[in-house]
Amino acid sequence: MELYESVNRNKRNSILLIFVMLALVFAVAWALTYVTRLGTFGLILALLLSGAYAWGGYFYSDKIVLKMSNAKPADKKQYPHYVNAIEGLAIAAGIPMPAAYVIEDDAPNAFATGRDPLHASVAVTTGLLKIMDRYELEGVLAHELSHIKNYDIRFATLVVVLVGAIAIMGDFAMRMLFYGGGRRDSKGGGGLLLILGLALIILAPIFAQLVHLAISRKREFLADASSVQLTRDPSGLSSALAKIGKSTLRVKNATDATASLYISNPLPNKFLSLFSTHPKIEERIAALKKIG
Amino acid sequence: MALETIVLAGGAVLILVLGGVVLIYNGLVTARNRIDNAWSQIDVQLKRRYDMIPNLVETVKGYAKHEKTVFENVTKARAAMMGAQTVGEKAKADNMLTSTLKSLFAVAENYPQLRANENFKLLQEEIAGTESKIAYARQFYNDSVLSYNTSIQTVPSNILAGMFGFTAKEYFKTEGAEKENVKVSF
């Protein structure tokens, strides 16, 4: 029952997020076209832009995320253990096999993305493949497959796109202000742009943190537990988590936007542990010990 | 007045019961289809391993000609696999094939040149990978059978199961140590 509830909740939250995205992109685009005096044409442009963004966000976000993370499709000849393990676990989970990707990075980490189990991808770093044995790798992959099965990936990937949108728009507004805003005839326009740009720049990280919090820490515990149900072996995942926790390396291509996707926080620790996107590794290992 | 109320109440109850029947029936059909799907996953993997065996035997023969009994056992087990039809028969043949392959690989350990052979290494990884997929497919199949069998034996779905001929399905048993399902609490 737990699984179906979380699937439905993820689907519901994803729809909500798409509407937020639509409204936000529309508002900002319209404000921008308003100060540049495009009139009705600007309104239509803003509508088209927000529609296109939401549409692209839903259908192409996984590809964007994979590209951002510099993930390359995994060759079965080069990584036979990895590809075989995903295939086997997908059978155990009763979902189609997700696309397997590899990221050239020494930091051990992994994430899953996509919009549903039919359109899903798993990416792991070469560092992870290097230090994990078969059971540990299976534990990590089963965790990612649980995110896919739970539809966590749909919501989490949409969050990445939305946070990215806010960052891009803030950046854009500030650029317009400094470089294009020289036109003195647009009275008051510069002021509005400044406020908008500043608001977006301040808003972006706060918003990102808030949504990360919405990706509740319970999600990670749930995925850990479902992982064990697939592999029937709590020790694999817990020793994998211990190894990941020990590593001090950071994933180079991870950003604030994509951080919440990873199995373990890929960025340097922030001072506010309250805003942490992931529960402490020790807590997760302790929870796994209870299962065993 | 009173008659109207009774008719309305009766109608409401009837609709509720019919709705429940439809829901339960659909749930049973879904569960049964999941088992068929799970079974075909096992079958695909069994077939994959089955197809790799002649190649494997040929490769090993090139280096270890006189290990006749091992080859005979593998060939026999493979033939048994082909003849197996029901879930029980396939499970038995699968167990036999797994254990004969294990002894084949154990024999191969004694031939360093064979172990260094690229083709052999590839086949060994492929067969090991396929065997772990068989184990996972079996796990998914047995989990599906468990939830289906439970639902056709418990009230109220057992009534419908009896009426529409949903019968219990057979587990895919293994002789090796089966991985126990773990208890998960949140």
CSV table of C-alpha atoms in Angstrom, one decimal:
chain,number,residue,atom,x,y,z
A,1,MET,CA,0.0,0.0,0.0
A,2,GLU,CA,2.9,2.3,0.9
A,3,LEU,CA,4.2,2.1,-2.6
A,4,TYR,CA,1.0,3.0,-4.4
A,5,GLU,CA,0.5,5.9,-2.0
A,6,SER,CA,3.9,7.3,-2.8
A,7,VAL,CA,3.3,6.8,-6.5
A,8,ASN,CA,0.1,8.8,-6.4
A,9,ARG,CA,1.6,11.5,-4.3
A,10,ASN,CA,4.5,11.9,-6.7
A,11,LYS,CA,2.2,12.1,-9.7
A,12,ARG,CA,0.0,14.7,-7.9
A,13,ASN,CA,3.0,16.8,-6.8
A,14,SER,CA,4.4,16.6,-10.3
A,15,ILE,CA,1.3,18.1,-11.8
A,16,LEU,CA,1.3,20.9,-9.2
A,17,LEU,CA,4.9,21.6,-10.0
A,18,ILE,CA,4.2,21.9,-13.7
A,19,PHE,CA,1.6,24.5,-12.9
A,20,VAL,CA,3.9,26.4,-10.7
A,21,MET,CA,6.5,26.3,-13.5
A,22,LEU,CA,3.9,27.5,-16.0
A,23,ALA,CA,2.8,30.4,-13.8
A,24,LEU,CA,6.3,31.4,-12.9
A,25,VAL,CA,7.8,31.4,-16.3
A,26,PHE,CA,4.7,33.2,-17.6
A,27,ALA,CA,4.9,35.9,-15.0
A,28,VAL,CA,8.6,36.6,-15.5
A,29,ALA,CA,8.4,36.4,-19.3
A,30,TRP,CA,5.4,38.7,-19.3
A,31,ALA,CA,7.1,41.2,-16.9
A,32,LEU,CA,10.2,41.2,-19.2
A,33,THR,CA,8.1,41.8,-22.3
A,34,TYR,CA,6.1,44.5,-20.4
A,35,VAL,CA,9.1,46.6,-19.6
A,36,THR,CA,10.3,46.2,-23.2
A,37,ARG,CA,6.9,47.5,-24.3
A,38,LEU,CA,5.9,44.6,-26.5
A,39,GLY,CA,2.2,44.9,-25.5
A,40,THR,CA,-0.2,42.1,-26.6
A,41,PHE,CA,2.5,40.5,-28.6
A,42,GLY,CA,4.6,40.2,-25.4
A,43,LEU,CA,1.7,38.5,-23.7
A,44,ILE,CA,1.4,35.9,-26.4
A,45,LEU,CA,5.2,35.5,-26.4
A,46,ALA,CA,5.1,34.9,-22.7
A,47,LEU,CA,2.4,32.3,-23.0
A,48,LEU,CA,4.2,30.5,-25.7
A,49,LEU,CA,7.4,30.6,-23.8
A,50,SER,CA,6.0,29.2,-20.5
A,51,GLY,CA,4.1,26.5,-22.4
A,52,ALA,CA,7.2,25.5,-24.3
A,53,TYR,CA,9.2,25.5,-21.1
A,54,ALA,CA,6.8,23.3,-19.2
A,55,TRP,CA,6.4,20.9,-22.2
A,56,GLY,CA,10.1,20.6,-22.6
A,57,GLY,CA,10.6,20.3,-18.9
A,58,TYR,CA,8.2,17.3,-18.8
A,59,PHE,CA,9.5,15.5,-21.8
A,60,TYR,CA,13.2,16.3,-22.0
A,61,SER,CA,14.2,17.1,-18.5
A,62,ASP,CA,15.9,13.7,-18.0
A,63,LYS,CA,18.1,14.3,-21.1
A,64,ILE,CA,18.9,17.8,-19.9
A,65,VAL,CA,19.9,16.4,-16.5
A,66,LEU,CA,22.0,13.7,-18.0
A,67,LYS,CA,23.7,16.2,-20.3
A,68,MET,CA,24.3,18.6,-17.4
A,69,SER,CA,26.0,15.8,-15.4
A,70,ASN,CA,28.1,14.8,-18.4
A,71,ALA,CA,26.7,11.2,-18.3
A,72,LYS,CA,27.5,8.9,-21.2
A,73,PRO,CA,25.7,5.7,-22.2
A,74,ALA,CA,27.3,2.6,-20.6
A,75,ASP,CA,28.8,0.1,-23.0
A,76,LYS,CA,27.9,-3.4,-22.0
A,77,LYS,CA,31.4,-4.7,-23.1
A,78,GLN,CA,33.2,-2.2,-21.0
A,79,TYR,CA,30.9,-2.4,-17.9
A,80,PRO,CA,29.4,-5.9,-18.0
A,81,HIS,CA,28.8,-6.2,-14.2
A,82,TYR,CA,27.0,-2.9,-14.1
A,83,VAL,CA,24.7,-3.5,-17.1
A,84,ASN,CA,24.0,-7.1,-16.0
A,85,ALA,CA,23.2,-5.9,-12.4
A,86,ILE,CA,20.7,-3.3,-13.7
A,87,GLU,CA,19.1,-5.8,-16.0
A,88,GLY,CA,18.7,-8.3,-13.2
A,89,LEU,CA,17.3,-5.9,-10.7
A,90,ALA,CA,14.9,-4.4,-13.2
A,91,ILE,CA,13.5,-8.0,-13.6
A,92,ALA,CA,13.2,-8.4,-9.8
A,93,ALA,CA,11.4,-5.0,-9.6
A,94,GLY,CA,9.1,-5.9,-12.4
A,95,ILE,CA,9.9,-2.7,-14.4
A,96,PRO,CA,11.5,-2.3,-17.9
A,97,MET,CA,15.2,-2.0,-17.9
A,98,PRO,CA,16.2,1.6,-17.5
A,99,ALA,CA,19.0,3.1,-19.7
A,100,ALA,CA,22.4,2.8,-18.1
A,101,TYR,CA,24.8,5.8,-18.0
A,102,VAL,CA,28.3,6.4,-16.7
A,103,ILE,CA,29.8,9.6,-15.4
A,104,GLU,CA,33.6,10.0,-15.5
A,105,ASP,CA,34.2,11.1,-11.9
A,106,ASP,CA,36.2,9.7,-9.0
A,107,ALA,CA,33.6,10.7,-6.4
A,108,PRO,CA,31.4,7.6,-5.7
A,109,ASN,CA,27.8,8.6,-6.4
A,110,ALA,CA,24.7,7.7,-8.5
A,111,PHE,CA,21.3,9.0,-9.5
A,112,ALA,CA,18.2,8.1,-11.4
A,113,THR,CA,16.1,10.4,-13.7
A,114,GLY,CA,13.2,10.2,-16.1
A,115,ARG,CA,9.4,10.7,-16.0
A,116,ASP,CA,8.2,7.1,-15.5
A,117,PRO,CA,9.5,3.5,-15.5
A,118,LEU,CA,9.2,3.4,-19.3
A,119,HIS,CA,11.4,6.5,-19.7
A,120,ALA,CA,14.0,6.2,-17.0
A,121,SER,CA,17.8,6.3,-16.8
A,122,VAL,CA,20.3,5.4,-14.1
A,123,ALA,CA,23.7,7.1,-14.0
A,124,VAL,CA,26.7,6.1,-11.8
A,125,THR,CA,30.1,7.5,-11.5
A,126,THR,CA,33.2,5.6,-12.5
A,127,GLY,CA,34.4,6.2,-9.0
A,128,LEU,CA,31.4,4.2,-7.7
A,129,LEU,CA,32.1,1.3,-10.1
A,130,LYS,CA,35.7,1.2,-9.0
A,131,ILE,CA,35.3,0.9,-5.3
A,132,MET,CA,32.1,-1.2,-4.9
A,133,ASP,CA,31.9,-4.9,-5.0
A,134,ARG,CA,29.0,-6.7,-6.7
A,135,TYR,CA,26.7,-6.7,-3.6
A,136,GLU,CA,27.3,-3.1,-2.8
A,137,LEU,CA,26.7,-2.0,-6.4
A,138,GLU,CA,23.5,-4.0,-6.5
A,139,GLY,CA,22.4,-2.3,-3.3
A,140,VAL,CA,23.0,1.2,-4.8
A,141,LEU,CA,21.3,0.3,-8.1
A,142,ALA,CA,18.3,-1.2,-6.3
A,143,HIS,CA,18.0,2.1,-4.4
A,144,GLU,CA,17.9,4.0,-7.7
A,145,LEU,CA,15.4,1.5,-9.3
A,146,SER,CA,13.1,2.1,-6.3
A,147,HIS,CA,13.2,5.8,-7.0
A,148,ILE,CA,12.1,4.9,-10.6
A,149,LYS,CA,9.3,2.5,-9.4
A,150,ASN,CA,8.0,5.1,-6.9
A,151,TYR,CA,7.9,7.9,-9.5
A,152,ASP,CA,10.3,9.9,-7.3
A,153,ILE,CA,12.3,10.5,-10.4
A,154,ARG,CA,9.4,12.4,-12.1
A,155,PHE,CA,9.0,14.9,-9.3
A,156,ALA,CA,12.7,15.2,-8.5
A,157,THR,CA,13.7,15.8,-12.2
A,158,LEU,CA,10.9,18.4,-12.6
A,159,VAL,CA,12.3,20.2,-9.5
A,160,VAL,CA,15.7,20.4,-11.2
A,161,VAL,CA,14.2,22.0,-14.3
A,162,LEU,CA,12.2,24.5,-12.2
A,163,VAL,CA,15.2,25.5,-10.1
A,164,GLY,CA,17.3,25.8,-13.3
A,165,ALA,CA,14.6,28.0,-14.8
A,166,ILE,CA,14.6,30.4,-11.9
A,167,ALA,CA,18.4,30.7,-12.0
A,168,ILE,CA,18.4,31.3,-15.8
A,169,MET,CA,15.7,34.0,-15.5
A,170,GLY,CA,17.4,35.8,-12.7
A,171,ASP,CA,20.6,35.8,-14.6
A,172,PHE,CA,18.8,37.0,-17.7
A,173,ALA,CA,17.0,39.8,-15.9
A,174,MET,CA,20.3,41.1,-14.4
A,175,ARG,CA,22.0,41.0,-17.8
A,176,MET,CA,19.2,43.0,-19.4
A,177,LEU,CA,19.5,45.5,-16.6
A,178,PHE,CA,23.2,46.0,-17.0
A,179,TYR,CA,23.8,45.7,-20.7
A,180,GLY,CA,20.4,46.3,-22.4
A,181,GLY,CA,18.9,48.5,-19.8
A,182,GLY,CA,20.8,51.6,-21.1
A,183,ARG,CA,17.7,52.7,-23.0
A,184,ARG,CA,16.7,55.6,-20.8
A,185,ASP,CA,13.4,56.1,-22.6
A,186,SER,CA,11.8,53.2,-20.8
A,187,LYS,CA,11.0,55.0,-17.7
A,188,GLY,CA,10.6,52.9,-14.6
A,189,GLY,CA,11.5,49.8,-16.6
A,190,GLY,CA,15.0,49.7,-15.2
A,191,GLY,CA,13.7,49.8,-11.7
A,192,LEU,CA,11.2,47.0,-12.3
A,193,LEU,CA,13.9,44.8,-13.9
A,194,LEU,CA,16.2,45.4,-11.0
A,195,ILE,CA,13.6,44.3,-8.5
A,196,LEU,CA,12.7,41.3,-10.6
A,197,GLY,CA,16.3,40.3,-11.1
A,198,LEU,CA,17.1,40.7,-7.5
A,199,ALA,CA,14.0,38.9,-6.4
A,200,LEU,CA,14.8,36.0,-8.6
A,201,ILE,CA,18.4,35.8,-7.5
A,202,ILE,CA,17.4,35.9,-3.9
A,203,LEU,CA,14.5,33.6,-4.5
A,204,ALA,CA,16.3,30.9,-6.5
A,205,PRO,CA,18.4,29.3,-3.7
A,206,ILE,CA,15.7,29.7,-1.1
A,207,PHE,CA,13.2,28.1,-3.4
A,208,ALA,CA,15.6,25.4,-4.3
A,209,GLN,CA,16.1,24.6,-0.6
A,210,LEU,CA,12.4,24.6,0.1
A,211,VAL,CA,11.7,22.1,-2.7
A,212,HIS,CA,14.5,20.0,-1.6
A,213,LEU,CA,12.9,19.8,1.8
A,214,ALA,CA,9.7,18.8,0.1
A,215,ILE,CA,11.6,15.9,-1.4
A,216,SER,CA,11.3,14.6,2.1
A,217,ARG,CA,14.1,12.8,3.7
A,218,LYS,CA,11.6,10.0,4.2
A,219,ARG,CA,11.9,9.3,0.5
A,220,GLU,CA,15.5,8.2,0.9
A,221,PHE,CA,14.7,5.9,3.7
A,222,LEU,CA,11.8,4.4,1.7
A,223,ALA,CA,14.1,3.9,-1.3
A,224,ASP,CA,16.7,2.3,1.0
A,225,ALA,CA,14.1,-0.1,2.4
A,226,SER,CA,12.7,-0.9,-1.1
A,227,SER,CA,16.3,-1.5,-2.3
A,228,VAL,CA,16.7,-4.2,0.4
A,229,GLN,CA,13.4,-5.8,-0.6
A,230,LEU,CA,14.9,-6.2,-4.1
A,231,THR,CA,18.3,-7.5,-3.2
A,232,ARG,CA,17.3,-9.3,0.0
A,233,ASP,CA,20.6,-8.2,1.4
A,234,PRO,CA,20.8,-5.1,3.8
A,235,SER,CA,24.5,-5.5,4.2
A,236,GLY,CA,25.3,-4.7,0.5
A,237,LEU,CA,23.6,-1.2,0.6
A,238,SER,CA,24.8,-0.4,4.1
A,239,SER,CA,28.4,-1.1,3.3
A,240,ALA,CA,28.0,0.8,0.0
A,241,LEU,CA,26.7,3.8,2.0
A,242,ALA,CA,29.5,3.6,4.4
A,243,LYS,CA,32.0,3.7,1.5
A,244,ILE,CA,30.2,6.6,0.0
A,245,GLY,CA,30.2,8.4,3.3
A,246,LYS,CA,33.9,7.9,3.8
A,247,SER,CA,34.7,9.6,0.5
A,248,THR,CA,35.5,13.3,0.7
A,249,LEU,CA,35.5,13.7,-3.1
A,250,ARG,CA,32.8,15.9,-4.7
A,251,VAL,CA,31.0,15.3,-8.0
A,252,LYS,CA,32.4,17.9,-10.4
A,253,ASN,CA,29.4,18.3,-12.6
A,254,ALA,CA,26.8,18.3,-9.8
A,255,THR,CA,25.0,21.6,-9.1
A,256,ASP,CA,22.6,23.0,-6.5
A,257,ALA,CA,19.9,22.1,-8.9
A,258,THR,CA,20.8,18.5,-9.4
A,259,ALA,CA,22.1,17.7,-5.9
A,260,SER,CA,18.9,16.3,-4.6
A,261,LEU,CA,18.9,13.6,-7.3
A,262,TYR,CA,22.0,11.8,-6.1
A,263,ILE,CA,22.0,8.9,-3.6
A,264,SER,CA,24.3,10.9,-1.3
A,265,ASN,CA,24.9,14.7,-1.3
A,266,PRO,CA,27.4,15.4,-4.1
A,267,LEU,CA,28.3,18.9,-3.0
A,268,PRO,CA,30.5,20.2,-0.2
A,269,ASN,CA,28.6,20.2,3.1
A,270,LYS,CA,26.7,23.4,3.8
A,271,PHE,CA,26.7,24.9,7.3
A,272,LEU,CA,22.9,24.6,7.5
A,273,SER,CA,22.4,20.9,8.1
A,274,LEU,CA,18.7,21.7,8.6
A,275,PHE,CA,18.5,22.4,4.9
A,276,SER,CA,20.3,19.2,4.0
A,277,THR,CA,18.7,17.4,1.1
A,278,HIS,CA,19.8,14.0,2.4
A,279,PRO,CA,19.5,12.3,5.8
A,280,LYS,CA,22.8,11.6,7.5
A,281,ILE,CA,24.5,8.5,6.1
A,282,GLU,CA,24.8,7.1,9.7
A,283,GLU,CA,21.1,7.4,10.2
A,284,ARG,CA,20.4,5.5,7.0
A,285,ILE,CA,22.9,2.7,7.9
A,286,ALA,CA,21.3,2.5,11.4
A,287,ALA,CA,17.9,2.1,9.7
A,288,LEU,CA,19.2,-0.7,7.5
A,289,LYS,CA,20.7,-2.5,10.5
A,290,LYS,CA,17.2,-2.7,11.9
A,291,ILE,CA,15.9,-4.3,8.8
A,292,GLY,CA,18.6,-7.0,8.8
B,1,MET,CA,-42.1,7.5,1.1
B,2,ALA,CA,-40.8,4.5,3.0
B,3,LEU,CA,-40.9,2.4,-0.1
B,4,GLU,CA,-38.9,4.9,-2.0
B,5,THR,CA,-36.3,5.1,0.7
B,6,ILE,CA,-36.0,1.3,0.7
B,7,VAL,CA,-35.6,1.1,-3.0
B,8,LEU,CA,-33.0,3.9,-3.0
B,9,ALA,CA,-31.0,2.3,-0.2
B,10,GLY,CA,-31.3,-1.1,-1.9
B,11,GLY,CA,-30.1,0.4,-5.2
B,12,ALA,CA,-27.1,2.1,-3.5
B,13,VAL,CA,-26.1,-1.2,-1.8
B,14,LEU,CA,-26.4,-3.0,-5.1
B,15,ILE,CA,-24.2,-0.5,-6.8
B,16,LEU,CA,-21.6,-0.7,-4.0
B,17,VAL,CA,-21.5,-4.5,-4.2
B,18,LEU,CA,-21.3,-4.6,-8.0
B,19,GLY,CA,-18.5,-2.0,-7.8
B,20,GLY,CA,-16.6,-4.1,-5.3
B,21,VAL,CA,-17.0,-7.2,-7.4
B,22,VAL,CA,-15.6,-5.4,-10.5
B,23,LEU,CA,-12.7,-4.1,-8.5
B,24,ILE,CA,-11.8,-7.5,-7.0
B,25,TYR,CA,-12.2,-9.3,-10.3
B,26,ASN,CA,-9.9,-6.8,-12.0
B,27,GLY,CA,-7.4,-7.1,-9.2
B,28,LEU,CA,-7.3,-10.9,-9.6
B,29,VAL,CA,-6.9,-10.7,-13.4
B,30,THR,CA,-4.0,-8.1,-12.9
B,31,ALA,CA,-2.3,-10.3,-10.4
B,32,ARG,CA,-2.6,-13.4,-12.7
B,33,ASN,CA,-1.2,-11.5,-15.6
B,34,ARG,CA,1.7,-10.3,-13.5
B,35,ILE,CA,2.5,-14.0,-12.8
B,36,ASP,CA,2.4,-14.8,-16.5
B,37,ASN,CA,4.7,-11.9,-17.2
B,38,ALA,CA,7.1,-12.9,-14.4
B,39,TRP,CA,7.1,-16.5,-15.8
B,40,SER,CA,8.0,-15.3,-19.3
B,41,GLN,CA,10.9,-13.4,-17.7
B,42,ILE,CA,12.3,-16.6,-16.2
B,43,ASP,CA,11.7,-18.4,-19.5
B,44,VAL,CA,13.7,-15.8,-21.4
B,45,GLN,CA,16.7,-16.1,-19.1
B,46,LEU,CA,16.5,-19.9,-19.0
B,47,LYS,CA,16.5,-19.9,-22.8
B,48,ARG,CA,19.5,-17.6,-22.9
B,49,ARG,CA,21.6,-19.8,-20.7
B,50,TYR,CA,20.4,-22.9,-22.6
B,51,ASP,CA,21.6,-21.3,-25.9
B,52,MET,CA,25.1,-20.5,-24.4
B,53,ILE,CA,25.8,-24.0,-23.3
B,54,PRO,CA,26.9,-25.7,-26.6
B,55,ASN,CA,29.4,-22.9,-27.1
B,56,LEU,CA,30.7,-23.3,-23.6
B,57,VAL,CA,31.0,-27.0,-23.8
B,58,GLU,CA,32.9,-26.7,-27.1
B,59,THR,CA,35.3,-24.1,-25.6
B,60,VAL,CA,36.0,-26.2,-22.5
B,61,LYS,CA,36.4,-29.4,-24.6
B,62,GLY,CA,39.2,-27.7,-26.5
B,63,TYR,CA,41.3,-27.7,-23.4
B,64,ALA,CA,40.0,-30.5,-21.2
B,65,LYS,CA,39.1,-33.3,-23.6
B,66,HIS,CA,39.0,-36.2,-21.1
B,67,GLU,CA,36.6,-34.7,-18.5
B,68,LYS,CA,33.8,-36.8,-20.2
B,69,THR,CA,31.5,-37.2,-17.3
B,70,VAL,CA,31.2,-33.5,-16.7
B,71,PHE,CA,30.2,-32.9,-20.4
B,72,GLU,CA,27.8,-35.7,-20.3
B,73,ASN,CA,26.1,-34.4,-17.2
B,74,VAL,CA,25.8,-30.9,-18.7
B,75,THR,CA,24.4,-32.2,-21.9
B,76,LYS,CA,21.9,-34.4,-20.1
B,77,ALA,CA,20.7,-31.6,-17.9
B,78,ARG,CA,20.4,-29.4,-21.0
B,79,ALA,CA,18.2,-32.0,-22.6
B,80,ALA,CA,16.1,-32.3,-19.5
B,81,MET,CA,15.6,-28.5,-19.6
B,82,MET,CA,14.3,-28.8,-23.2
B,83,GLY,CA,11.7,-31.5,-22.2
B,84,ALA,CA,10.5,-29.6,-19.1
B,85,GLN,CA,7.0,-28.1,-19.5
B,86,THR,CA,5.4,-27.2,-16.1
B,87,VAL,CA,6.8,-24.8,-13.6
B,88,GLY,CA,7.8,-27.7,-11.3
B,89,GLU,CA,9.6,-29.6,-14.1
B,90,LYS,CA,11.4,-26.4,-15.2
B,91,ALA,CA,12.5,-25.6,-11.7
B,92,LYS,CA,13.9,-29.1,-11.3
B,93,ALA,CA,15.7,-29.0,-14.6
B,94,ASP,CA,17.1,-25.5,-13.8
B,95,ASN,CA,18.5,-26.8,-10.5
B,96,MET,CA,20.1,-29.7,-12.2
B,97,LEU,CA,21.6,-27.5,-14.9
B,98,THR,CA,22.9,-25.0,-12.4
B,99,SER,CA,24.7,-27.6,-10.4
B,100,THR,CA,26.2,-29.4,-13.4
B,101,LEU,CA,27.5,-26.0,-14.7
B,102,LYS,CA,29.0,-25.3,-11.3
B,103,SER,CA,31.0,-28.6,-11.5
B,104,LEU,CA,32.0,-27.7,-15.1
B,105,PHE,CA,33.4,-24.4,-14.0
B,106,ALA,CA,35.1,-26.1,-11.0
B,107,VAL,CA,36.8,-28.5,-13.5
B,108,ALA,CA,37.8,-25.5,-15.6
B,109,GLU,CA,39.7,-24.1,-12.6
B,110,ASN,CA,42.3,-26.9,-13.2
B,111,TYR,CA,43.2,-25.7,-16.7
B,112,PRO,CA,45.1,-22.3,-16.6
B,113,GLN,CA,45.1,-22.0,-20.4
B,114,LEU,CA,41.3,-22.4,-20.5
B,115,ARG,CA,40.9,-19.8,-17.8
B,116,ALA,CA,43.0,-17.4,-19.8
B,117,ASN,CA,40.9,-17.9,-22.9
B,118,GLU,CA,39.0,-14.7,-23.8
B,119,ASN,CA,36.0,-16.5,-25.1
B,120,PHE,CA,35.7,-18.6,-22.0
B,121,LYS,CA,36.0,-15.6,-19.7
B,122,LEU,CA,33.2,-13.9,-21.7
B,123,LEU,CA,31.0,-16.9,-21.5
B,124,GLN,CA,31.6,-17.3,-17.8
B,125,GLU,CA,30.6,-13.7,-17.1
B,126,GLU,CA,27.5,-14.1,-19.3
B,127,ILE,CA,26.4,-17.3,-17.7
B,128,ALA,CA,27.0,-15.9,-14.2
B,129,GLY,CA,25.0,-12.8,-15.2
B,130,THR,CA,22.2,-14.8,-16.6
B,131,GLU,CA,22.1,-17.0,-13.5
B,132,SER,CA,21.7,-14.0,-11.3
B,133,LYS,CA,18.9,-12.8,-13.6
B,134,ILE,CA,17.3,-16.1,-13.3
B,135,ALA,CA,17.5,-15.8,-9.5
B,136,TYR,CA,15.9,-12.3,-9.7
B,137,ALA,CA,13.2,-13.4,-12.1
B,138,ARG,CA,12.4,-16.3,-9.8
B,139,GLN,CA,12.2,-13.9,-6.9
B,140,PHE,CA,9.8,-11.6,-8.8
B,141,TYR,CA,7.8,-14.7,-9.9
B,142,ASN,CA,7.5,-16.1,-6.4
B,143,ASP,CA,6.6,-12.8,-4.9
B,144,SER,CA,3.8,-12.4,-7.5
B,145,VAL,CA,2.6,-16.0,-6.8
B,146,LEU,CA,2.6,-15.3,-3.1
B,147,SER,CA,0.4,-12.2,-3.4
B,148,TYR,CA,-1.9,-13.9,-5.9
B,149,ASN,CA,-2.3,-17.1,-3.9
B,150,THR,CA,-3.0,-15.1,-0.8
B,151,SER,CA,-5.7,-13.1,-2.4
B,152,ILE,CA,-7.5,-16.1,-3.9
B,153,GLN,CA,-7.5,-17.7,-0.4
B,154,THR,CA,-8.7,-14.8,1.7
B,155,VAL,CA,-12.1,-13.3,2.1
B,156,PRO,CA,-13.7,-11.7,0.1
B,157,SER,CA,-11.7,-12.3,-3.0
B,158,ASN,CA,-11.8,-16.1,-2.5
B,159,ILE,CA,-15.5,-16.1,-3.3
B,160,LEU,CA,-15.0,-14.6,-6.7
B,161,ALA,CA,-11.8,-16.7,-7.3
B,162,GLY,CA,-14.0,-19.8,-6.8
B,163,MET,CA,-16.7,-18.5,-9.1
B,164,PHE,CA,-14.5,-17.5,-11.9
B,165,GLY,CA,-12.0,-20.4,-11.7
B,166,PHE,CA,-8.9,-18.6,-10.4
B,167,THR,CA,-6.7,-21.4,-9.1
B,168,ALA,CA,-3.5,-21.3,-7.0
B,169,LYS,CA,-0.2,-21.1,-8.9
B,170,GLU,CA,2.9,-23.2,-8.4
B,171,TYR,CA,6.0,-21.7,-6.8
B,172,PHE,CA,9.4,-21.9,-8.6
B,173,LYS,CA,11.3,-23.9,-6.0
B,174,THR,CA,15.0,-24.0,-5.8
B,175,GLU,CA,17.3,-26.4,-4.0
B,176,GLY,CA,19.9,-23.8,-3.2
B,177,ALA,CA,19.5,-21.5,-0.3
B,178,GLU,CA,16.7,-19.2,-1.2
B,179,LYS,CA,17.2,-15.6,-0.3
B,180,GLU,CA,14.7,-14.9,2.5
B,181,ASN,CA,12.3,-12.0,2.1
B,182,VAL,CA,13.2,-9.3,4.7
B,183,LYS,CA,10.8,-7.6,7.1
B,184,VAL,CA,10.6,-3.9,6.3
B,185,SER,CA,9.0,-1.4,8.7
B,186,PHE,CA,8.9,2.3,8.4
